[in-house]
Coordinates of C-alpha atoms in Angstrom, one line a residue:
M1 CA 116.5 72.3 127.0
S2 CA 114.7 72.2 130.4
Y3 CA 111.5 70.3 130.9
A4 CA 109.7 73.6 131.6
M5 CA 110.8 75.0 128.3
E6 CA 109.7 71.8 126.4
Y7 CA 106.3 72.0 128.2
D8 CA 105.9 75.6 127.1
I9 CA 106.8 74.9 123.5
R10 CA 104.3 72.0 123.4
R11 CA 101.6 74.2 124.9
S12 CA 102.2 77.0 122.4
I13 CA 102.0 74.9 119.2
T14 CA 99.0 72.8 120.4
K15 CA 96.8 75.7 121.3
P16 CA 93.6 75.4 119.2
L17 CA 93.3 79.1 118.7
V18 CA 96.9 79.3 117.4
I19 CA 96.2 76.4 114.9
I20 CA 92.9 77.9 113.8
L21 CA 94.4 81.4 113.2
L22 CA 97.4 79.9 111.3
V23 CA 95.3 77.8 109.0
G24 CA 92.7 80.5 108.5
L25 CA 95.2 83.2 107.7
I26 CA 97.0 81.0 105.2
L27 CA 93.8 80.0 103.4
A28 CA 92.6 83.7 103.4
G29 CA 95.9 84.8 101.9
I30 CA 95.9 82.2 99.2
G31 CA 92.3 82.9 98.4
V32 CA 93.0 86.6 97.9
A33 CA 96.1 85.9 95.9
Y34 CA 94.2 83.5 93.7
L35 CA 91.6 86.2 92.9
E36 CA 94.2 88.9 92.3
G37 CA 96.3 86.5 90.1
Q38 CA 93.3 85.5 88.0
V39 CA 92.3 89.2 87.4
S40 CA 95.8 90.1 86.5
L41 CA 96.3 87.2 84.2
S42 CA 93.0 88.0 82.4
Q43 CA 94.4 91.5 81.7
I44 CA 97.6 90.3 80.0
T45 CA 97.4 91.3 76.4
K46 CA 99.4 89.8 73.5
Y47 CA 98.0 92.0 70.6
S48 CA 99.2 95.6 70.3
V49 CA 97.8 98.8 68.8
V50 CA 100.6 101.4 68.4
L51 CA 99.4 105.0 68.1
S52 CA 101.1 108.0 66.5
Y53 CA 99.8 111.6 66.9
N54 CA 99.8 114.6 64.7
V55 CA 98.6 117.6 66.6
T56 CA 97.9 120.8 64.7
S57 CA 95.9 124.0 65.3
N58 CA 92.9 122.5 63.4
Q59 CA 92.8 118.9 64.4
T60 CA 94.5 115.9 66.0
E61 CA 95.2 112.9 63.7
I62 CA 95.7 109.5 65.3
L63 CA 97.5 106.9 63.2
G64 CA 97.1 103.4 64.6
L65 CA 98.9 100.1 63.7
A66 CA 97.5 96.8 64.8
L67 CA 100.1 94.1 65.4
N68 CA 99.9 90.4 66.4
P69 CA 102.4 88.8 68.9
Q70 CA 104.8 87.9 66.1
G71 CA 104.9 91.6 65.0
N72 CA 102.9 91.2 61.8
P73 CA 100.4 93.9 60.9
I74 CA 96.8 92.8 61.1
K75 CA 94.7 93.7 58.1
D76 CA 90.9 94.1 58.0
A77 CA 90.7 94.1 61.8
K78 CA 88.1 96.0 63.8
I79 CA 89.3 98.0 66.9
F80 CA 87.1 99.6 69.5
I81 CA 88.7 103.1 70.0
N82 CA 87.4 106.5 70.8
N83 CA 84.0 105.0 71.7
G84 CA 83.6 103.5 68.2
W85 CA 84.9 100.9 65.8
V86 CA 87.6 101.5 63.3
E87 CA 88.9 99.1 60.7
T88 CA 92.5 98.6 59.6
N89 CA 93.6 98.7 55.9
S90 CA 95.6 96.0 54.1
S91 CA 98.8 97.3 55.8
G92 CA 97.3 97.1 59.3
Y93 CA 96.8 100.9 59.7
F94 CA 93.8 103.1 60.6
L95 CA 93.5 106.8 60.7
L96 CA 91.3 109.0 63.0
A97 CA 90.9 112.8 62.6
I98 CA 89.5 114.7 65.5
P99 CA 88.6 118.4 65.2
S100 CA 90.4 120.8 67.5
G101 CA 88.5 121.4 70.7
K102 CA 86.7 118.1 70.5
S103 CA 87.5 115.5 73.2
Y104 CA 88.5 111.9 72.5
S105 CA 89.0 108.8 74.5
I106 CA 91.8 106.2 74.2
M107 CA 91.3 103.2 76.5
S108 CA 93.8 100.4 77.1
P109 CA 93.3 97.5 76.9
T110 CA 90.6 97.5 74.2
T111 CA 88.8 95.0 72.0
L112 CA 90.4 93.9 68.7
Q113 CA 88.2 91.8 66.4
I114 CA 89.7 89.5 63.8
S115 CA 87.4 87.5 61.5
G116 CA 84.5 88.1 64.0
I117 CA 86.5 86.8 67.0
N118 CA 87.3 89.2 69.8
Y119 CA 90.7 89.6 71.4
T120 CA 92.2 91.9 73.9
A121 CA 94.8 94.4 72.8
S122 CA 97.0 96.9 74.5
V123 CA 96.8 100.5 73.2
S124 CA 99.8 102.8 73.5
S125 CA 102.4 104.7 71.6
I126 CA 104.8 101.8 72.0
G127 CA 104.4 98.1 71.4
V128 CA 106.8 95.2 72.0
V129 CA 106.3 92.1 69.8
N130 CA 108.2 89.1 68.4
V131 CA 109.7 88.5 71.9
N132 CA 112.3 85.7 71.8
L133 CA 113.2 84.6 75.3
K134 CA 115.9 82.2 74.1
N135 CA 117.8 84.9 72.2
K136 CA 116.7 87.6 74.7
S137 CA 115.5 89.9 71.9
A138 CA 112.3 91.7 70.8
V139 CA 111.0 94.2 68.3
L140 CA 109.9 97.6 69.5
Y141 CA 107.4 99.7 67.6
V142 CA 107.3 103.4 68.5
G143 CA 104.7 106.0 67.4
S144 CA 105.6 109.6 66.8
Y145 CA 104.0 112.6 68.5
L146 CA 104.0 115.6 66.1
I147 CA 103.1 119.1 67.3
K148 CA 102.7 121.7 64.7
N149 CA 101.0 125.0 65.6
N150 CA 101.9 128.7 66.0
F151 CA 104.2 127.9 69.0
N152 CA 105.8 124.6 68.2
N153 CA 107.1 122.6 65.3
I154 CA 108.1 119.2 66.6
T155 CA 108.4 116.7 63.8
S156 CA 111.2 114.3 64.9
Y157 CA 112.5 112.6 68.0
K158 CA 115.5 110.7 69.3
V159 CA 114.4 107.3 70.7
Y160 CA 115.8 105.8 73.9
Y161 CA 114.8 102.8 75.8
S162 CA 115.4 101.1 79.2
Q163 CA 114.1 98.3 81.3
E164 CA 113.0 98.2 84.9
S165 CA 111.4 95.8 87.4
L166 CA 107.8 96.2 88.2
E167 CA 108.7 96.5 91.9
N168 CA 110.8 99.6 91.2
L169 CA 108.2 101.2 89.0
M170 CA 105.6 100.6 91.7
R171 CA 107.9 102.4 94.1
G172 CA 108.2 105.3 91.7
I173 CA 111.9 104.5 90.8
L174 CA 112.5 105.3 87.1
P175 CA 115.5 104.2 85.2
K176 CA 118.6 106.3 85.4
N177 CA 120.2 105.0 82.2
Y178 CA 118.7 104.8 78.7
T179 CA 120.0 103.3 75.5
Y180 CA 119.8 105.3 72.3
I181 CA 118.3 103.2 69.5
G182 CA 117.6 105.6 66.7
N183 CA 115.3 108.4 65.4
I184 CA 111.7 108.7 64.3
Y185 CA 110.7 111.2 61.7
G186 CA 107.3 112.6 60.7
F187 CA 103.9 111.2 61.2
S188 CA 104.9 107.5 61.3
T189 CA 105.6 104.4 63.3
A190 CA 109.2 103.3 63.7
K191 CA 110.5 99.8 64.2
F192 CA 113.6 98.8 66.3
S193 CA 115.2 95.6 67.3
I194 CA 116.2 95.6 70.9
P195 CA 117.9 93.2 73.4
I196 CA 115.8 92.4 76.5
N197 CA 116.6 91.6 80.1
L198 CA 114.5 88.7 81.3
S199 CA 114.5 89.9 84.9
E200 CA 113.1 93.4 84.1
P201 CA 109.8 93.0 82.3
D202 CA 108.9 96.7 82.0
I203 CA 110.0 98.5 78.8
I204 CA 110.4 102.3 79.2
V205 CA 110.8 104.4 76.1
L206 CA 111.9 108.0 76.1
L207 CA 111.3 110.3 73.1
Q208 CA 113.4 113.4 73.0
S209 CA 112.5 116.0 70.4
I210 CA 115.0 117.1 67.8
N211 CA 114.9 120.8 67.0
I212 CA 115.0 121.0 63.1
S213 CA 113.1 124.3 62.9
S214 CA 114.7 127.6 62.2
N215 CA 112.9 129.0 65.2
K216 CA 113.9 128.3 68.8
V217 CA 111.7 125.4 69.8
P218 CA 111.6 124.1 73.4
E219 CA 112.6 120.5 74.0
F220 CA 109.7 118.0 74.4
N221 CA 110.2 114.6 76.1
F222 CA 107.6 111.9 76.2
T223 CA 108.0 108.7 78.3
Y224 CA 106.0 105.5 77.7
S225 CA 106.1 102.1 79.3
T226 CA 104.7 98.7 78.6
V227 CA 105.1 95.2 80.2
L228 CA 106.4 92.2 78.2
P229 CA 103.5 89.7 78.5
Q230 CA 106.0 86.8 78.3
L231 CA 107.7 88.0 81.5
E232 CA 104.6 89.4 83.3
V233 CA 103.4 86.1 84.7
S234 CA 106.3 85.7 87.1
N235 CA 105.7 89.3 88.4
I236 CA 102.0 88.6 88.8
R237 CA 103.1 85.6 90.9
D238 CA 105.4 87.7 93.0
T239 CA 102.7 90.3 93.5
A240 CA 100.1 87.7 94.4
V241 CA 102.4 86.1 96.9
S242 CA 103.1 89.5 98.4
T243 CA 99.4 90.2 98.7
A244 CA 98.8 86.8 100.3
S245 CA 101.6 87.4 102.8
Y246 CA 100.3 90.9 103.7
I247 CA 97.2 89.4 105.2
F248 CA 99.3 87.0 107.3
A249 CA 101.8 89.6 108.3
E250 CA 99.1 92.0 109.4
F251 CA 97.1 89.6 111.6
F252 CA 99.5 86.8 112.7
P253 CA 101.1 89.1 115.3
L254 CA 97.8 88.7 117.2
V255 CA 98.9 85.1 117.9
G256 CA 101.9 86.6 119.8
L257 CA 99.4 88.8 121.8
F258 CA 97.4 85.7 122.7
L259 CA 100.5 83.7 123.7
T260 CA 102.0 86.5 125.8
N261 CA 98.7 86.9 127.6
E262 CA 98.4 83.2 128.2
F263 CA 101.9 82.6 129.3
I264 CA 102.7 85.6 131.5
A265 CA 100.4 88.6 131.4
S266 CA 97.2 86.9 132.7
L267 CA 99.2 85.0 135.3
R268 CA 100.6 88.2 136.7
S269 CA 97.2 89.8 136.6
N270 CA 95.4 87.1 138.6
G271 CA 98.4 86.2 140.9
A272 CA 98.9 82.7 139.6
I273 CA 102.5 83.5 138.6
E274 CA 103.4 83.5 142.3
F275 CA 102.6 79.8 142.5
I276 CA 104.7 79.0 139.5
A277 CA 107.6 81.2 140.8
S278 CA 107.6 79.2 144.1
R279 CA 109.0 76.2 142.2
P280 CA 112.8 75.8 141.9
I281 CA 113.1 78.2 138.9
T282 CA 114.5 81.7 138.8
K283 CA 112.4 84.6 137.5
K284 CA 114.9 85.0 134.6
Q285 CA 114.5 81.3 133.7
L286 CA 110.8 81.6 133.9
I287 CA 110.4 84.5 131.5
I288 CA 112.9 83.1 129.1
S289 CA 111.2 79.7 129.1
R290 CA 107.8 81.3 128.5
Y291 CA 109.1 83.6 125.8
I292 CA 110.8 80.8 123.9
G293 CA 107.7 78.7 124.1
G294 CA 105.7 81.3 122.3
L295 CA 108.6 82.1 120.0
F296 CA 108.8 78.6 118.7
A297 CA 105.1 78.7 117.6
L298 CA 105.7 82.0 115.8
I299 CA 108.8 80.7 114.0
M300 CA 107.0 77.5 113.0
G301 CA 104.0 79.5 111.8
S302 CA 106.2 81.8 109.8
L303 CA 108.1 78.9 108.3
I304 CA 105.0 77.0 107.3
T305 CA 103.5 80.1 105.7
S306 CA 106.7 81.0 103.8
I307 CA 106.7 77.6 102.2
L308 CA 103.0 77.0 101.6
M309 CA 102.0 80.3 100.3
P310 CA 104.5 80.8 97.5
I311 CA 104.3 77.1 96.4
T312 CA 100.5 77.1 96.4
V313 CA 100.1 80.4 94.7
S314 CA 102.7 79.4 92.0
Y315 CA 100.8 76.1 91.5
I316 CA 97.5 78.0 91.1
L317 CA 99.0 80.4 88.6
N318 CA 100.9 77.7 86.8
T319 CA 104.3 79.3 87.4
S320 CA 107.3 78.4 89.6
T321 CA 108.6 79.9 92.8
S322 CA 112.2 80.3 94.1
L323 CA 114.0 79.7 97.4
A324 CA 114.8 83.4 97.3
T325 CA 111.1 84.3 97.6
I326 CA 110.6 81.7 100.4
G327 CA 113.7 82.9 102.3
K328 CA 112.8 86.6 102.0
M329 CA 109.2 86.0 103.2
F330 CA 110.4 83.9 106.1
G331 CA 113.0 86.4 107.2
M332 CA 110.6 89.4 107.1
L333 CA 107.7 87.4 108.8
L334 CA 110.1 86.8 111.6
V335 CA 110.8 90.5 112.0
D336 CA 107.1 91.3 111.6
T337 CA 105.8 88.8 114.2
I338 CA 108.7 88.5 116.7
G339 CA 109.3 92.2 116.8
F340 CA 105.8 92.8 118.1
Y341 CA 106.0 89.7 120.3
S342 CA 109.1 91.0 122.1
L343 CA 107.4 94.4 122.6
L344 CA 104.4 92.6 124.2
Y345 CA 106.7 90.8 126.7
L346 CA 108.1 94.2 127.7
V347 CA 104.6 95.5 128.2
A348 CA 103.7 92.4 130.2
V349 CA 106.5 92.9 132.8
L350 CA 105.8 96.6 133.1
V351 CA 102.1 96.4 133.9
R352 CA 100.0 93.9 135.9
K353 CA 96.6 95.2 134.7
N354 CA 95.1 96.2 131.4
F355 CA 97.6 94.3 129.3
I356 CA 95.0 93.4 126.7
A357 CA 93.8 96.9 126.2
I358 CA 97.4 98.3 126.0
S359 CA 98.4 95.6 123.5
I360 CA 95.4 96.2 121.3
V361 CA 96.2 99.9 121.1
L362 CA 99.8 99.1 120.1
Y363 CA 98.5 96.7 117.5
L364 CA 96.2 99.3 116.0
I365 CA 99.0 101.9 115.9
L366 CA 101.7 99.6 114.5
Y367 CA 99.8 97.3 112.2
L368 CA 96.1 97.9 111.4
F369 CA 96.4 101.6 110.9
N370 CA 100.2 101.7 110.5
I371 CA 100.5 105.2 111.9
M372 CA 104.1 105.5 110.9
N373 CA 103.3 105.4 107.3
I374 CA 100.7 108.2 107.8
V375 CA 103.4 110.3 109.6
A376 CA 105.8 109.6 106.8
I377 CA 103.3 111.0 104.3
I378 CA 102.6 114.1 106.3
A379 CA 106.3 114.8 107.1
D380 CA 107.4 113.8 103.6
M381 CA 110.0 111.5 105.2
P382 CA 109.8 108.0 103.6
K383 CA 112.5 106.7 105.9
L384 CA 110.0 106.8 108.7
M385 CA 108.5 103.7 107.2
Y386 CA 111.4 101.8 108.5
G387 CA 110.3 102.5 112.0
T388 CA 107.9 99.6 112.6
P389 CA 108.1 95.8 112.1
Y390 CA 105.2 95.8 109.7
G391 CA 106.6 98.8 107.9
L392 CA 109.9 96.9 107.3
Y393 CA 107.8 94.0 106.0
E394 CA 106.0 96.2 103.5
I395 CA 109.2 97.8 102.3
V396 CA 111.0 94.6 101.6
M397 CA 108.1 92.6 100.2
G398 CA 107.1 95.3 97.8
G399 CA 104.2 96.7 99.7
F400 CA 102.5 100.1 99.5
N401 CA 104.9 103.0 99.6
F402 CA 102.4 105.8 99.0
G403 CA 104.2 107.2 96.0
F404 CA 107.6 107.6 97.7
S405 CA 110.6 106.9 95.5
F406 CA 113.5 105.3 97.3
A407 CA 115.6 102.2 97.0
I408 CA 115.6 99.6 99.9
N409 CA 118.3 100.0 102.4
Y410 CA 118.8 96.4 103.4
I411 CA 121.4 97.2 106.0
L412 CA 119.0 99.6 107.7
V413 CA 116.2 96.9 107.5
T414 CA 118.5 94.4 109.2
I415 CA 119.7 96.7 112.0
I416 CA 116.2 98.0 112.8
G417 CA 114.7 94.4 112.6
I418 CA 117.3 93.1 115.1
I419 CA 116.6 96.0 117.4
W420 CA 112.9 95.3 117.4
I421 CA 113.4 91.6 118.1
A422 CA 116.2 91.8 120.7
L423 CA 115.9 95.1 122.6
P424 CA 112.4 94.7 124.1
I425 CA 112.9 91.2 125.3
I426 CA 116.3 92.0 126.8
L427 CA 114.8 94.9 128.7
A428 CA 111.9 92.7 129.7
I429 CA 114.2 90.0 131.1
I430 CA 116.3 92.6 133.0
I431 CA 113.3 94.5 134.5
Y432 CA 111.4 91.3 135.4
D433 CA 114.5 89.8 137.1
K434 CA 115.0 92.9 139.2
N435 CA 111.4 93.1 140.3
D436 CA 110.7 92.2 143.9
S437 CA 107.5 90.4 143.0
P438 CA 107.1 87.9 140.1

């Protein structure tokens, strides 16, 4: 390594603005992650209220079963539902009858009161209780949905279930394969024992109607989902870590803008580069030395962030992190920051004036407003999200996908990431080396 390159590296990592931005973005990300994590943890519910419906021409009956985490019915409990309190009987059930045409409100989570003490309970047509992580098993309660009127007579269902990761569900990716576990008949709540996959905390249940009427009845399907509380904490951690890293990924590229301007763009603008070029150094060596100097700062900043953020967020949420999370974040931060940094060097050798203005416009387009995502929505072409460094980061780290349903193509991510990092700086070196003036 030449003395000039060592000097450029020292300058890049000791710039006060670089250090301030790095520390500030890390602290801001951790702070936001902490708030999001605490809110999410507070919404985790261990008690369940499983509802069954009986819809007729005259009324809708709602049969509810209150369950504790061990799967035992809760007797004499008060539950706030349909804007009022109902009380369970000795078997843990309650019954509501709502006249036809009258609206009703079912909110989840809700308040469940046992012996005067309030708890939070999830309200759904399914409930997962008695979760045994060691044996990888659980008990699934499923409520029926009867439809009996002049047009339909649905009184029984086949019950299927599947599991999925929260990341896929957030992307709109539903399970392709379901496992049949039994039937449910009449106005009742059915109980099933199921195996569970510890890496996929979301349980999805599919009810498929059974035609037992003499008339031709159309098939009805209902899909419900719930998250296993025992497995949700790790997903909350991953989501919080992703949220923290989004802040860093969106604003840390500005450090690359600052370094590019300091090391080459401003020097070309004010003519100072001619004095540096007069020393025994080729133009190719000069631009490579300056580029690597700033590159080292971006790599170190990404590495420090990829280690500190997951570990700190996991400590705050009382969970653990993994090398896979750290490695994935580090790799994608490199694509996110260096891809833009390389583009800025290409801009810096193409123009002598207005570098800051042009770079800010590019930053607004590629990062702050993420125009490619907007185009992807308008054109209904989700693959366009792969077109920018920040878009690649969002896709891999589980960011916003605006309702698109697609699996991650890691080969495409790798190819586009390498192109963003390598192509602009290679072009910049070739163009700068061939320029008559430095």
